[in-house]
Tab-separated table of C-alpha atoms in Angstrom:
chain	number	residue	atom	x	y	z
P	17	UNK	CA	21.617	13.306	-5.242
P	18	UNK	CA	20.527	11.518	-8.311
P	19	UNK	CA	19.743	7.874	-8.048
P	20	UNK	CA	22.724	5.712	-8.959
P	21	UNK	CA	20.662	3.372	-11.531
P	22	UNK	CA	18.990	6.587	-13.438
P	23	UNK	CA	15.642	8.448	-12.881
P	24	UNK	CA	12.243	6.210	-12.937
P	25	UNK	CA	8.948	7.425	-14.896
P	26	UNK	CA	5.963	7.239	-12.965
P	27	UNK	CA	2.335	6.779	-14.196
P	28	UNK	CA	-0.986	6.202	-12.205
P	29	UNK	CA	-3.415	4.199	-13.708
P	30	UNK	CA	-7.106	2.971	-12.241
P	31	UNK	CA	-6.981	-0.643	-12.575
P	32	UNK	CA	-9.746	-0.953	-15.049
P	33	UNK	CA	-7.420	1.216	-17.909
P	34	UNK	CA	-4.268	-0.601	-16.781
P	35	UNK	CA	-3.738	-2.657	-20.216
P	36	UNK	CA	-3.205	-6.500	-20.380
P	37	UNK	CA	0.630	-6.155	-21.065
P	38	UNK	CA	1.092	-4.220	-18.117
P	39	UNK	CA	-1.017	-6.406	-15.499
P	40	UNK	CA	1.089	-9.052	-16.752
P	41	UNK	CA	4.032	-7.317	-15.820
P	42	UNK	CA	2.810	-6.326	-12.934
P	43	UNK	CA	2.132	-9.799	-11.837
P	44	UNK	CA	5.652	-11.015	-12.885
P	45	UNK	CA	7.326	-8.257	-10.907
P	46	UNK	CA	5.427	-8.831	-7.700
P	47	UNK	CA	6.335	-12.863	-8.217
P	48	UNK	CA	9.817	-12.161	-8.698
P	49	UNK	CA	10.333	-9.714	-5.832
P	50	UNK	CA	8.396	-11.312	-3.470
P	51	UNK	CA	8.827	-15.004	-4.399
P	52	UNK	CA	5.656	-16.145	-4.098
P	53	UNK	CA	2.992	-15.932	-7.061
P	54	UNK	CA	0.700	-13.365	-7.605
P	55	UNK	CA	-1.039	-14.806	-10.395
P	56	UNK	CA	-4.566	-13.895	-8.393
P	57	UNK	CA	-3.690	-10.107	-7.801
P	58	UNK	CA	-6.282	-8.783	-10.165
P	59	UNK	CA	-8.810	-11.138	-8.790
P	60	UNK	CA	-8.395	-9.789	-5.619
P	61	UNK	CA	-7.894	-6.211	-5.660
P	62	UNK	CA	-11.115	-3.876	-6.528
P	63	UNK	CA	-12.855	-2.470	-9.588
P	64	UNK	CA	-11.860	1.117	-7.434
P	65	UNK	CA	-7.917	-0.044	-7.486
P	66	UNK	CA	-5.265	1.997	-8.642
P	67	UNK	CA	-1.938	1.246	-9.917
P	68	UNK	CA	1.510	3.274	-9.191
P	69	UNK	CA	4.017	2.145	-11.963
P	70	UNK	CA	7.608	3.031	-12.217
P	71	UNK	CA	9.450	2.536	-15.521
P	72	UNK	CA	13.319	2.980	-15.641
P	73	UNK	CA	14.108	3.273	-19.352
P	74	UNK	CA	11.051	1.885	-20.633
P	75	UNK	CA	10.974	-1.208	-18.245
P	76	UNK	CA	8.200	-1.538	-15.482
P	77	UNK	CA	10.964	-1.601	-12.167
P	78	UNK	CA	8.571	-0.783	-9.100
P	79	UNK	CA	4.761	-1.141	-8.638
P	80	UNK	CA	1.960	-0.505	-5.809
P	81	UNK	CA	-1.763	-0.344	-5.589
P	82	UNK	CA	-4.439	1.026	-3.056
P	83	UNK	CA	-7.695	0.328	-3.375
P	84	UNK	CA	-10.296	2.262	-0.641
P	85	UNK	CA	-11.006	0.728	2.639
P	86	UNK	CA	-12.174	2.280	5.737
P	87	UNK	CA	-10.034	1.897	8.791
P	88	UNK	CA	-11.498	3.193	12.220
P	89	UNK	CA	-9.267	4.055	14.790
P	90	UNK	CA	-10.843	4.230	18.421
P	91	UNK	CA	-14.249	5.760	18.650
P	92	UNK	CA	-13.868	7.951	15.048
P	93	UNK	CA	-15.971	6.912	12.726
P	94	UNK	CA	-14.482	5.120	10.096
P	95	UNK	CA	-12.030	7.044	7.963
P	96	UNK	CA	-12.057	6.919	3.735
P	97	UNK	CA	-8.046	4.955	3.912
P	98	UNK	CA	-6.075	4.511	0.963
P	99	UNK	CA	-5.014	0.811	2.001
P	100	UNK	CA	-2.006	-0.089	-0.431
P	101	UNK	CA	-0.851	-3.801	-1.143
P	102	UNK	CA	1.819	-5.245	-3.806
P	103	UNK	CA	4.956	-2.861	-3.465
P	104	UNK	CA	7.399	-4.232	-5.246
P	105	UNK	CA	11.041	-3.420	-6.867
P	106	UNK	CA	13.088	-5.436	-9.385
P	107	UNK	CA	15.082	-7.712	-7.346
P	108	UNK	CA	18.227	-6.683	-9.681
P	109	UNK	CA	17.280	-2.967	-8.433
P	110	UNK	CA	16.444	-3.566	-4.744
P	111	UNK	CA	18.749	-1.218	-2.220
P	112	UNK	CA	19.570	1.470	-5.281
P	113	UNK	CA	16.595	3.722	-3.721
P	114	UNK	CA	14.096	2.882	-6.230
P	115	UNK	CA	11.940	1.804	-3.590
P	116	UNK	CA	12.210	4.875	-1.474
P	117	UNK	CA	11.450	7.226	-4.784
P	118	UNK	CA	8.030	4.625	-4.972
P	119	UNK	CA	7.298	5.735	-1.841
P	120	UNK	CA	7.368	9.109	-1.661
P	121	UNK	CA	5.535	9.144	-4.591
P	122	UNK	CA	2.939	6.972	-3.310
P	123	UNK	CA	2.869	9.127	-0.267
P	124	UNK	CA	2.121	12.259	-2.502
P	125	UNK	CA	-0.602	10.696	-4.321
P	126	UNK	CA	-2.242	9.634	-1.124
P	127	UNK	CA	-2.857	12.642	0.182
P	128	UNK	CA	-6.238	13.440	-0.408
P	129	UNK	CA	-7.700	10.291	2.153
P	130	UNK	CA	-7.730	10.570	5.710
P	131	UNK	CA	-5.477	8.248	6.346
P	132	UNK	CA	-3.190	5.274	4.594
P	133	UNK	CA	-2.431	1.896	5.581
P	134	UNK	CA	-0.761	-0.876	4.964
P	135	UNK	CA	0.607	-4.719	6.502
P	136	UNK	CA	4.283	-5.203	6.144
P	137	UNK	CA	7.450	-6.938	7.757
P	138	UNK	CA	9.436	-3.783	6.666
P	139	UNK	CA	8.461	-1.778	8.962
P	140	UNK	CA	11.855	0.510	9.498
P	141	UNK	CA	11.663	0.951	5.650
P	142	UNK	CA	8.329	2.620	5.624
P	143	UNK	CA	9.022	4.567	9.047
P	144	UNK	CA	11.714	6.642	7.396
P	145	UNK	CA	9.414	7.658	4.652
P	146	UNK	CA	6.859	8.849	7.195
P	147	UNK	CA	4.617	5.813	7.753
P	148	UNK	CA	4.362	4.996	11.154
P	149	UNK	CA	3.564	1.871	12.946
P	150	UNK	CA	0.004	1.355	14.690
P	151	UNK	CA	0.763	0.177	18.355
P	152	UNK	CA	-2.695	-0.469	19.963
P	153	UNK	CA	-4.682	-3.625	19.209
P	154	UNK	CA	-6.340	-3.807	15.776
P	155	UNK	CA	-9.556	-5.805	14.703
P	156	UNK	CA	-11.460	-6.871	11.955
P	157	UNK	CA	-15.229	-5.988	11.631
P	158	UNK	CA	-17.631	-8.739	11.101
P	159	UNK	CA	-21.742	-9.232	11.021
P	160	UNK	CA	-20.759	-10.863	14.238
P	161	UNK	CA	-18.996	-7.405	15.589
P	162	UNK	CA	-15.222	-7.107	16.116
P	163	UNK	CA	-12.583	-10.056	16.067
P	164	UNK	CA	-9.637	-9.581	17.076
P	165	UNK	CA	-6.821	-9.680	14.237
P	166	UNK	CA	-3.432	-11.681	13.591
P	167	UNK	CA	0.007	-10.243	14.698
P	168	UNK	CA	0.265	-8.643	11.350
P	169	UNK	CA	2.215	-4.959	11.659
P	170	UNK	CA	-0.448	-2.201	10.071
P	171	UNK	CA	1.068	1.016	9.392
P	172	UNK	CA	-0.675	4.264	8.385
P	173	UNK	CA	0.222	7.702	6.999
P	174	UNK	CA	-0.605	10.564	8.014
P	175	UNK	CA	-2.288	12.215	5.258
P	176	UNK	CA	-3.239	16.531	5.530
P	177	UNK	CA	-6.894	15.162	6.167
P	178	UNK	CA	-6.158	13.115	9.099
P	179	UNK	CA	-7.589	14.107	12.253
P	180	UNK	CA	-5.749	13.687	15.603
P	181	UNK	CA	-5.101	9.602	16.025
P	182	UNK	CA	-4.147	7.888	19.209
P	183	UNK	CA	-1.720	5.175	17.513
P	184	UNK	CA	-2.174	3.295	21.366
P	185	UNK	CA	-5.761	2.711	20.798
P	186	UNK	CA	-7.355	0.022	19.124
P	187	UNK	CA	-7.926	0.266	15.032
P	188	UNK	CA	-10.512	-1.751	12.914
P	189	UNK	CA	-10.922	-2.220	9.499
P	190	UNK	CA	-13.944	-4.265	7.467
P	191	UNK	CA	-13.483	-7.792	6.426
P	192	UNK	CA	-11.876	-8.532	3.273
P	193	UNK	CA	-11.564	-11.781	1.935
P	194	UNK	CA	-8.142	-13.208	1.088
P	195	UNK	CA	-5.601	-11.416	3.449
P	196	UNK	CA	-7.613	-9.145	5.748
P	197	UNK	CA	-5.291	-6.695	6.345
C-alpha cells in the first residue's frame, strides 16, 4: 500500500559532503520533532558520520545518522556497530508511516556492520521493524575498566554479519562524550 502523504526520496550522504543548507535543516527538523535543540549535532557526531535524508516533494521530512562505534556483547570481542542517533520525522508527518519507510531503509543500509544500535524510549516502534531490545546489563568502557551504565533502553539489529548474541548477557560500548549511549 502506498503511503497516504506520497513517496519520500532518500539520499545518503557522509557528513563531511552533507552541504550547509542541509545540516541546517537537519538541525531544524531534529529541534522541531524532538523539542529540544540540536544546535550542537554536528559538533558531536564524527568526521566518519553519515546522514540518511528523506525528502517528500523536495522538502527534507525524516533524517538519521550512524556514526561507527564498537559495542561488545559478553566475552566477543568488540563488534564494528553502526550506532545511529537523531531519527526524526516532521511533526506535521508523524504516524503517516514516514518513519517506518526511514527505518527500513536505515535497516538496509546497515547491513554490512556486525551489529546496530541505538538508545530510545520507542522501543515497540523499532521492535516491529526488527530491532530488538538488549535485556542484560550494559556498561560503558573506561581507562578505569567497565562502569556500569544509566537505565537507558539500547537496541540492536541484527545485521547478516552478526554472530550468535546472547541479548541476556551484559553489552559494553566505549565512552563517548556527550550522551554515552
Amino acid at each position: 500500500m502506498a503511503n497516504p502523504v506520497g513517496d519520500m526520496a532518500f539520499s545518503v550522504v557522509a557528513v563531511a559532503d552533507l552541504l550547509a543548507a542541509d545540516r541546517r535543516r537537519v538541525v531544524s527538523l531534529c529541534t522541531r520533532a524532538f523539542g529540544r535543540s540540536f544546535a550542537g549535532l554536528f559538533a558531536l557526531v564524527p568526521p566518519d558520520s553519515t546522514h540518511l535524508l528523506a525528502r517528500l516533494d523536495g522538502r527534507l521530512v525524516g533524517h538519521a545518522c550512524w556514526m561507527t562505534r564498537w559495542l561488545q556483547p559478553g566475552d566477543l570481542p568488540p563488534l564494528r556497530t553502526a550506532y545511529v542517533d537523531a531519527v526524526a520525522i516532521a511533526p506535521d508527518l508523524q504516524g503517516h508511516g514516514l518513519g517506518s519507510d526511514l527505518i527500513a531503509r536505515l535497516n538496509h543500509e546497515l547491513a554490512g556492520f556486525e551489529i546496530g544500535g541505538l538508545s530510545t524510549s520507542r522501543v515497540t516502534f523499532y521492535q516491529r521493524l526488527g530491532w530488538q531490545p538488549w535485556r542484560g546489563p550494559t556498561a560503558v568502557r573506561t581507562a578505569g575498566g567497565l562502569e556500569p551504565s544509566s537505565d537507558d533502553t539500547i537496541m540492536i539489529l541484527r545485521t547478516p554479519q552478526s554472530p550468535p548474541l546472547d541479548l541476556d548477557g551484559p553489552l559494553s560500548i566505549e565512552w563517548r562524550a556527550g550522551s554515552v549511549w
